Amino acid sequence: MDAFLKNDSFSLQKDILDHVEYTVARSRFIFDDFEAYQGLSYSVRDRLIERWHDTHRYFKKKDPKRLYFLSLEFLMGRSLSNSVINLGIRDQYADALNQLGFEFEVVAEQEGDAALGNGGLARLCACQMDSLATLDYPAWGYGLRYQYGLFRQIILDGFQLEEPDYWLNFGNPWEIERVHVSYPVKFYGTVEEEGIQGQTIKVWIPGETVEAVAYDNPIPGYGTRNAINLRLWAAKPSDQYDMESYNTGDYINAIMDRQKAETISNVLYPDDRSYQGKELRLKQHYFFVSASLQDIIRRFRDDHNNFDEFPEKVALQINDTHPSLAIAEVMRVLVDEEHLDWSRAWDITSRVFSFTTHTVHVEALEKIPVDLLGNLLPRHLQIIYEINYKFMEELKSMIGQDYDRLSRMSIVEEGAVKSIRMANLSIVCCQIVNGVSKVHLDLLKERVFKDFYELWPQKFQYKTNGVTQRRWVVVSNPNLSSLISKWLGTESWIRNVDLLAGLRQHVSDPDLQREWKMVKKVNKARLAEYIETLSGIKVSLDAMFDVQIKRIHEYKRQLLNILGIIHRYDCIKNMETSDRRKVVPRVCIIGGKAAPGYDIAKKIIKLCHVVAEKINNDADIGDLLKLVFIPDYNVSVAELVIPGSDLSQHLSTAGHEASGTGSMKFLMNGCLLLATADGAIVEIMEEVGADNMFLFGAKVNEVPALREKGASLKAPLQFLRVVRMVRDGYFGFKDYFKSLCDTLEDGKDFYLLGYDFASYLEAQAAADRTFVDPEKWIHMSILSTAGSGKFSSDKTIEEYAKHTWGIEPCKCPF
Ligand code: NTF
């Protein structure tokens, strides 16, 4: 399939200019960086569309089993650089732009982030889409096109404020609106019984209909012609909407009512801790599930008319429990619309779905109040009850009348608020349930889903998360990328990440070490410039850049980091001047958003600011210690910060981080990790060696016993001292920080900051000692990158493809 569009510099220039003139409607003789970005993006998009068409024609012809990845969140970040690199035409575009008097990097900076997700879970999906495309899998992503993505974090006087992220304000060249791909999605109403051919069937008479319109986002693979689709749904008023009001002459109110339909896809919920009990959220779930399944079933029906073939042609992945209403929806379609009998429908349904859980926190598992569900989706509630009834009968025949266990495993939770446990529904239905790291699986088996594991051990697997080296090295750290290719003698590691291990053989080569160091220095300079522009703080490039960037959560223990910084400050203040020469200068960088309603997390952000204020303005300290909070942390900020970091911190209390993927991005970029043995860190340790990292803290299996000890578990004096400084108002805001300090009292310190403090300081001291031995540091840094291959999302996706989805590559010919 020959490309119609040409990629020589002249054609690209012409294309950009044509788009500037005819799409953006600016003069081709006068346009600014943003308009250049728009023209360029539309030109790239044309090339994406070409491949995307070819890929889908090819999939249609071959009709392979397809994977449909259902997720309520995708954190894609920017698209431009990633697209041109995956298409293999970055340099050509850079040349073309140059000829037009623009610089690629400057133009690329004009792009805003697509932030349709909260954190780890959502960014993981973006990495996995990149791998699915690159590895030629016939896959589709399905999600919601929120008008407002994750809020923008504004810092005012050190406090977090949230501003709406109306990311579509300046248009979005990366999507294609499909006005003709739309489906009605129904809500509310009643269920009636009808007799058809001697059988009674249930008929759902919905009370409201909203239209779901598709927006397609092509996802190009690297080094392949394949470009897959991420289809996001937007809510629009349906034409079937309340004709009554028009007829009664209340025209204005009828229009206003119609607009309400659009609220369904308006806003992303900004809390990644719990998802309970909001009608709008439930509407979002069903809206996207229903539209996606109508689309998937329509595609299946184009070539097949027997639903027994459905599991051979379709794999449906439920990403966390949010899309798990899909199970009830498939049953409804098969039983109510296709008139299959229940057991045949259940057999089909249970062979198409698989389920990934991303949390270790039982309290974060989604529960939907029965009243809410029954009102919004009356037929689905009946179906879920029926699934549960049959499951309970089966379970009783297996385990007898163990009522405690039966009630724990039931999909329906009795109690003050009777609810549906969406995780239980997913486990009962899916043949494969997976955690996201080895440790996570252990926790699922031993704690979170113990009863289910004992019943069905064969269902439970783990798939260690991974991140894409295309985005996290090639796009964000081009200097390191070229260096790796030079020393490996090939660029093939960009597709075949195992090759990174080849760096090990050069680890002691002084030339590589020198060049490696140089790359880091350049990246640090870029980051230092960013910090200065942001905060006016000048930082020394000789200092260790020590970074913790992620969502602010108590379990991730940014507070431990800040208390460690206070301790460092306090030590320096109390040192003899002659000893200060031995202090390793540090620039501590913290970034992350707190959920808007998460009070303690917001206090942690404020604490970071007041401590920074004190330290950064203390002339006595100078370059020995700086603390910088980077506001509005997002994907593109991460792309800038990670390559410029020396050390990165992953401090979750062991047993709380399901996997963690930030650590993998740092590892690939040759940053050393200071971490607890939690989530995927345990596997990173196996790959790069514990002596190549700075590990500390209680282990997963020690934590429960430590918590048992309660108030008898005494925190060390150094810890009490720094907490007291905060409590006594050394940094101001004494009353405001009281509740934060209270969480650290003996017996209340659930996340064990006090217990882990001493070993944390030791790990920090070890990092300092290593930093003053640059050769050793670089050695460890190279080995970190060399050992990061296992944590590419390419590896994860291959595992899922083989062991969960049963799909094969389907490579569109060039
Ligand atoms: C996150 N979960 C986990 O907290 C991380 O440990 C993990 O790496 C990622 O998922 C990806 O698997 C969430 O973001 C959520 F939403 F479940 F809280």
PDB file of C-alpha atoms in Angstrom, residues 70-212:
ATOM      1  CA  LEU A  70     -11.902  -0.443  27.720  1.00  0.00           C
ATOM      2  CA  SER A  71     -10.644   2.269  30.026  1.00  0.00           C
ATOM      3  CA  LEU A  72     -12.245   5.325  31.519  1.00  0.00           C
ATOM      4  CA  GLU A  73      -8.913   7.141  31.472  1.00  0.00           C
ATOM      5  CA  PHE A  74      -6.095   7.639  28.972  1.00  0.00           C
ATOM      6  CA  LEU A  75      -3.323  10.067  29.799  1.00  0.00           C
ATOM      7  CA  MET A  76      -1.832  10.680  26.374  1.00  0.00           C
ATOM      8  CA  GLY A  77       0.061  13.934  26.972  1.00  0.00           C
ATOM      9  CA  ARG A  78       1.313  15.546  23.789  1.00  0.00           C
ATOM     10  CA  SER A  79       1.093  13.842  20.420  1.00  0.00           C
ATOM     11  CA  LEU A  80       3.273  15.741  17.973  1.00  0.00           C
ATOM     12  CA  SER A  81       6.801  14.576  18.778  1.00  0.00           C
ATOM     13  CA  ASN A  82       5.693  11.076  19.510  1.00  0.00           C
ATOM     14  CA  SER A  83       3.830  10.844  16.207  1.00  0.00           C
ATOM     15  CA  VAL A  84       6.618  12.117  13.988  1.00  0.00           C
ATOM     16  CA  ILE A  85       9.114   9.840  15.679  1.00  0.00           C
ATOM     17  CA  ASN A  86       6.874   6.819  15.321  1.00  0.00           C
ATOM     18  CA  LEU A  87       6.198   7.724  11.709  1.00  0.00           C
ATOM     19  CA  GLY A  88       9.948   7.986  11.169  1.00  0.00           C
ATOM     20  CA  ILE A  89       9.811  11.532   9.768  1.00  0.00           C
ATOM     21  CA  ARG A  90      10.924  13.746  12.623  1.00  0.00           C
ATOM     22  CA  ASP A  91      14.119  14.945  10.975  1.00  0.00           C
ATOM     23  CA  GLN A  92      12.362  15.645   7.692  1.00  0.00           C
ATOM     24  CA  TYR A  93       9.811  17.774   9.494  1.00  0.00           C
ATOM     25  CA  ALA A  94      12.500  19.552  11.489  1.00  0.00           C
ATOM     26  CA  ASP A  95      14.240  20.410   8.177  1.00  0.00           C
ATOM     27  CA  ALA A  96      11.032  21.559   6.585  1.00  0.00           C
ATOM     28  CA  LEU A  97      10.270  23.803   9.541  1.00  0.00           C
ATOM     29  CA  ASN A  98      13.770  25.171   9.520  1.00  0.00           C
ATOM     30  CA  GLN A  99      13.381  26.186   5.929  1.00  0.00           C
ATOM     31  CA  LEU A 100      10.266  28.038   6.946  1.00  0.00           C
ATOM     32  CA  GLY A 101      12.138  29.812   9.722  1.00  0.00           C
ATOM     33  CA  PHE A 102      10.860  27.780  12.671  1.00  0.00           C
ATOM     34  CA  GLU A 103      12.459  25.441  15.127  1.00  0.00           C
ATOM     35  CA  PHE A 104      10.890  22.046  15.736  1.00  0.00           C
ATOM     36  CA  GLU A 105      11.410  22.063  19.530  1.00  0.00           C
ATOM     37  CA  VAL A 106       9.887  25.506  19.901  1.00  0.00           C
ATOM     38  CA  VAL A 107       6.894  24.614  17.773  1.00  0.00           C
ATOM     39  CA  ALA A 108       6.403  21.317  19.647  1.00  0.00           C
ATOM     40  CA  GLU A 109       6.270  23.259  22.927  1.00  0.00           C
ATOM     41  CA  GLN A 110       3.054  24.908  21.745  1.00  0.00           C
ATOM     42  CA  GLU A 111       1.085  21.742  22.236  1.00  0.00           C
ATOM     43  CA  GLY A 112      -0.988  21.298  25.394  1.00  0.00           C
ATOM     44  CA  ASP A 113      -1.344  17.968  27.174  1.00  0.00           C
ATOM     45  CA  ALA A 114      -4.288  15.690  26.604  1.00  0.00           C
ATOM     46  CA  ALA A 115      -4.877  14.875  30.259  1.00  0.00           C
ATOM     47  CA  LEU A 116      -7.875  12.552  30.186  1.00  0.00           C
ATOM     48  CA  GLY A 117      -6.759  10.690  33.261  1.00  0.00           C
ATOM     49  CA  ASN A 118      -5.542  11.039  36.802  1.00  0.00           C
ATOM     50  CA  GLY A 119      -2.267   9.246  37.223  1.00  0.00           C
ATOM     51  CA  GLY A 120      -0.570   5.873  36.966  1.00  0.00           C
ATOM     52  CA  LEU A 121      -3.481   3.882  35.661  1.00  0.00           C
ATOM     53  CA  ALA A 122      -4.213   6.347  32.898  1.00  0.00           C
ATOM     54  CA  ARG A 123      -0.636   6.860  31.759  1.00  0.00           C
ATOM     55  CA  LEU A 124      -0.157   3.100  31.707  1.00  0.00           C
ATOM     56  CA  CYS A 125      -2.985   2.851  29.175  1.00  0.00           C
ATOM     57  CA  ALA A 126      -1.266   5.420  26.964  1.00  0.00           C
ATOM     58  CA  CYS A 127       1.996   3.451  27.075  1.00  0.00           C
ATOM     59  CA  GLN A 128       0.149   0.237  26.313  1.00  0.00           C
ATOM     60  CA  MET A 129      -1.577   1.761  23.288  1.00  0.00           C
ATOM     61  CA  ASP A 130       1.840   2.743  21.926  1.00  0.00           C
ATOM     62  CA  SER A 131       3.069  -0.814  22.388  1.00  0.00           C
ATOM     63  CA  LEU A 132      -0.054  -2.381  20.887  1.00  0.00           C
ATOM     64  CA  ALA A 133       0.427  -0.274  17.758  1.00  0.00           C
ATOM     65  CA  THR A 134       4.161  -0.891  17.558  1.00  0.00           C
ATOM     66  CA  LEU A 135       3.800  -4.639  17.970  1.00  0.00           C
ATOM     67  CA  ASP A 136       1.113  -4.721  15.253  1.00  0.00           C
ATOM     68  CA  TYR A 137      -1.664  -6.059  17.421  1.00  0.00           C
ATOM     69  CA  PRO A 138      -5.192  -5.653  16.105  1.00  0.00           C
ATOM     70  CA  ALA A 139      -6.387  -3.562  18.991  1.00  0.00           C
ATOM     71  CA  TRP A 140      -8.751  -0.714  19.732  1.00  0.00           C
ATOM     72  CA  GLY A 141      -8.850   1.555  22.730  1.00  0.00           C
ATOM     73  CA  TYR A 142     -12.204   2.851  23.941  1.00  0.00           C
ATOM     74  CA  GLY A 143     -12.742   5.685  26.383  1.00  0.00           C
ATOM     75  CA  LEU A 144     -14.435   8.990  27.084  1.00  0.00           C
ATOM     76  CA  ARG A 145     -13.694  12.318  25.462  1.00  0.00           C
ATOM     77  CA  TYR A 146     -13.938  14.587  28.468  1.00  0.00           C
ATOM     78  CA  GLN A 147     -14.334  18.265  27.681  1.00  0.00           C
ATOM     79  CA  TYR A 148     -12.413  19.049  30.838  1.00  0.00           C
ATOM     80  CA  GLY A 149      -9.382  16.900  31.533  1.00  0.00           C
ATOM     81  CA  LEU A 150      -7.586  16.701  34.848  1.00  0.00           C
ATOM     82  CA  PHE A 151      -7.651  20.085  36.601  1.00  0.00           C
ATOM     83  CA  ARG A 152      -4.702  22.458  36.278  1.00  0.00           C
ATOM     84  CA  GLN A 153      -2.912  22.938  39.535  1.00  0.00           C
ATOM     85  CA  ILE A 154      -2.332  26.557  40.469  1.00  0.00           C
ATOM     86  CA  ILE A 155      -0.223  27.348  43.497  1.00  0.00           C
ATOM     87  CA  LEU A 156      -1.221  30.481  45.339  1.00  0.00           C
ATOM     88  CA  ASP A 157       0.761  31.340  48.472  1.00  0.00           C
ATOM     89  CA  GLY A 158       1.782  27.716  48.611  1.00  0.00           C
ATOM     90  CA  PHE A 159      -1.768  26.371  48.509  1.00  0.00           C
ATOM     91  CA  GLN A 160      -3.120  24.246  45.681  1.00  0.00           C
ATOM     92  CA  LEU A 161      -6.015  25.680  43.736  1.00  0.00           C
ATOM     93  CA  GLU A 162      -7.717  23.877  40.899  1.00  0.00           C
ATOM     94  CA  GLU A 163      -8.483  25.433  37.560  1.00  0.00           C
ATOM     95  CA  PRO A 164     -10.505  23.709  34.873  1.00  0.00           C
ATOM     96  CA  ASP A 165      -8.540  22.197  32.032  1.00  0.00           C
ATOM     97  CA  TYR A 166     -10.547  23.140  28.995  1.00  0.00           C
ATOM     98  CA  TRP A 167      -8.064  21.456  26.734  1.00  0.00           C
ATOM     99  CA  LEU A 168     -10.197  21.761  23.624  1.00  0.00           C
ATOM    100  CA  ASN A 169     -10.137  25.565  23.685  1.00  0.00           C
ATOM    101  CA  PHE A 170      -7.479  25.761  21.023  1.00  0.00           C
ATOM    102  CA  GLY A 171      -8.746  22.865  18.959  1.00  0.00           C
ATOM    103  CA  ASN A 172      -7.376  19.360  18.841  1.00  0.00           C
ATOM    104  CA  PRO A 173      -5.730  18.411  15.571  1.00  0.00           C
ATOM    105  CA  TRP A 174      -5.151  14.835  16.731  1.00  0.00           C
ATOM    106  CA  GLU A 175      -8.738  13.730  16.696  1.00  0.00           C
ATOM    107  CA  ILE A 176     -11.205  13.054  13.930  1.00  0.00           C
ATOM    108  CA  GLU A 177     -14.818  13.706  14.686  1.00  0.00           C
ATOM    109  CA  ARG A 178     -17.033  10.961  13.296  1.00  0.00           C
ATOM    110  CA  VAL A 179     -20.440  12.518  13.070  1.00  0.00           C
ATOM    111  CA  HIS A 180     -21.771   9.383  11.430  1.00  0.00           C
ATOM    112  CA  VAL A 181     -20.449   7.008  14.033  1.00  0.00           C
ATOM    113  CA  SER A 182     -22.912   7.567  16.802  1.00  0.00           C
ATOM    114  CA  TYR A 183     -25.096   5.383  18.963  1.00  0.00           C
ATOM    115  CA  PRO A 184     -28.043   6.001  21.242  1.00  0.00           C
ATOM    116  CA  VAL A 185     -27.335   5.264  24.896  1.00  0.00           C
ATOM    117  CA  LYS A 186     -30.302   4.754  27.167  1.00  0.00           C
ATOM    118  CA  PHE A 187     -30.899   5.359  30.832  1.00  0.00           C
ATOM    119  CA  TYR A 188     -33.624   5.088  33.493  1.00  0.00           C
ATOM    120  CA  GLY A 189     -37.090   3.749  32.737  1.00  0.00           C
ATOM    121  CA  THR A 190     -38.692   0.448  33.631  1.00  0.00           C
ATOM    122  CA  VAL A 191     -38.462  -3.230  32.791  1.00  0.00           C
ATOM    123  CA  GLU A 192     -41.525  -4.990  31.500  1.00  0.00           C
ATOM    124  CA  GLU A 193     -42.225  -8.582  30.619  1.00  0.00           C
ATOM    125  CA  GLU A 194     -43.426  -9.628  27.234  1.00  0.00           C
ATOM    126  CA  GLY A 195     -44.392 -13.004  25.875  1.00  0.00           C
ATOM    127  CA  ILE A 196     -42.753 -13.968  22.622  1.00  0.00           C
ATOM    128  CA  GLN A 197     -43.334 -17.409  21.115  1.00  0.00           C
ATOM    129  CA  GLY A 198     -44.418 -18.866  24.403  1.00  0.00           C
ATOM    130  CA  GLN A 199     -41.433 -17.399  26.273  1.00  0.00           C
ATOM    131  CA  THR A 200     -41.416 -14.518  28.683  1.00  0.00           C
ATOM    132  CA  ILE A 201     -38.715 -11.997  27.969  1.00  0.00           C
ATOM    133  CA  LYS A 202     -37.710  -8.850  29.739  1.00  0.00           C
ATOM    134  CA  VAL A 203     -37.985  -5.577  27.883  1.00  0.00           C
ATOM    135  CA  TRP A 204     -36.279  -2.451  29.108  1.00  0.00           C
ATOM    136  CA  ILE A 205     -38.292   0.677  28.344  1.00  0.00           C
ATOM    137  CA  PRO A 206     -35.725   3.435  28.852  1.00  0.00           C
ATOM    138  CA  GLY A 207     -36.645   6.899  30.003  1.00  0.00           C
ATOM    139  CA  GLU A 208     -33.808   8.917  28.504  1.00  0.00           C
ATOM    140  CA  THR A 209     -31.632   8.637  25.447  1.00  0.00           C
ATOM    141  CA  VAL A 210     -28.335  10.366  24.834  1.00  0.00           C
ATOM    142  CA  GLU A 211     -26.270  10.118  21.685  1.00  0.00           C
ATOM    143  CA  ALA A 212     -22.635   8.979  21.827  1.00  0.00           C
TER     144      ALA A 212
END
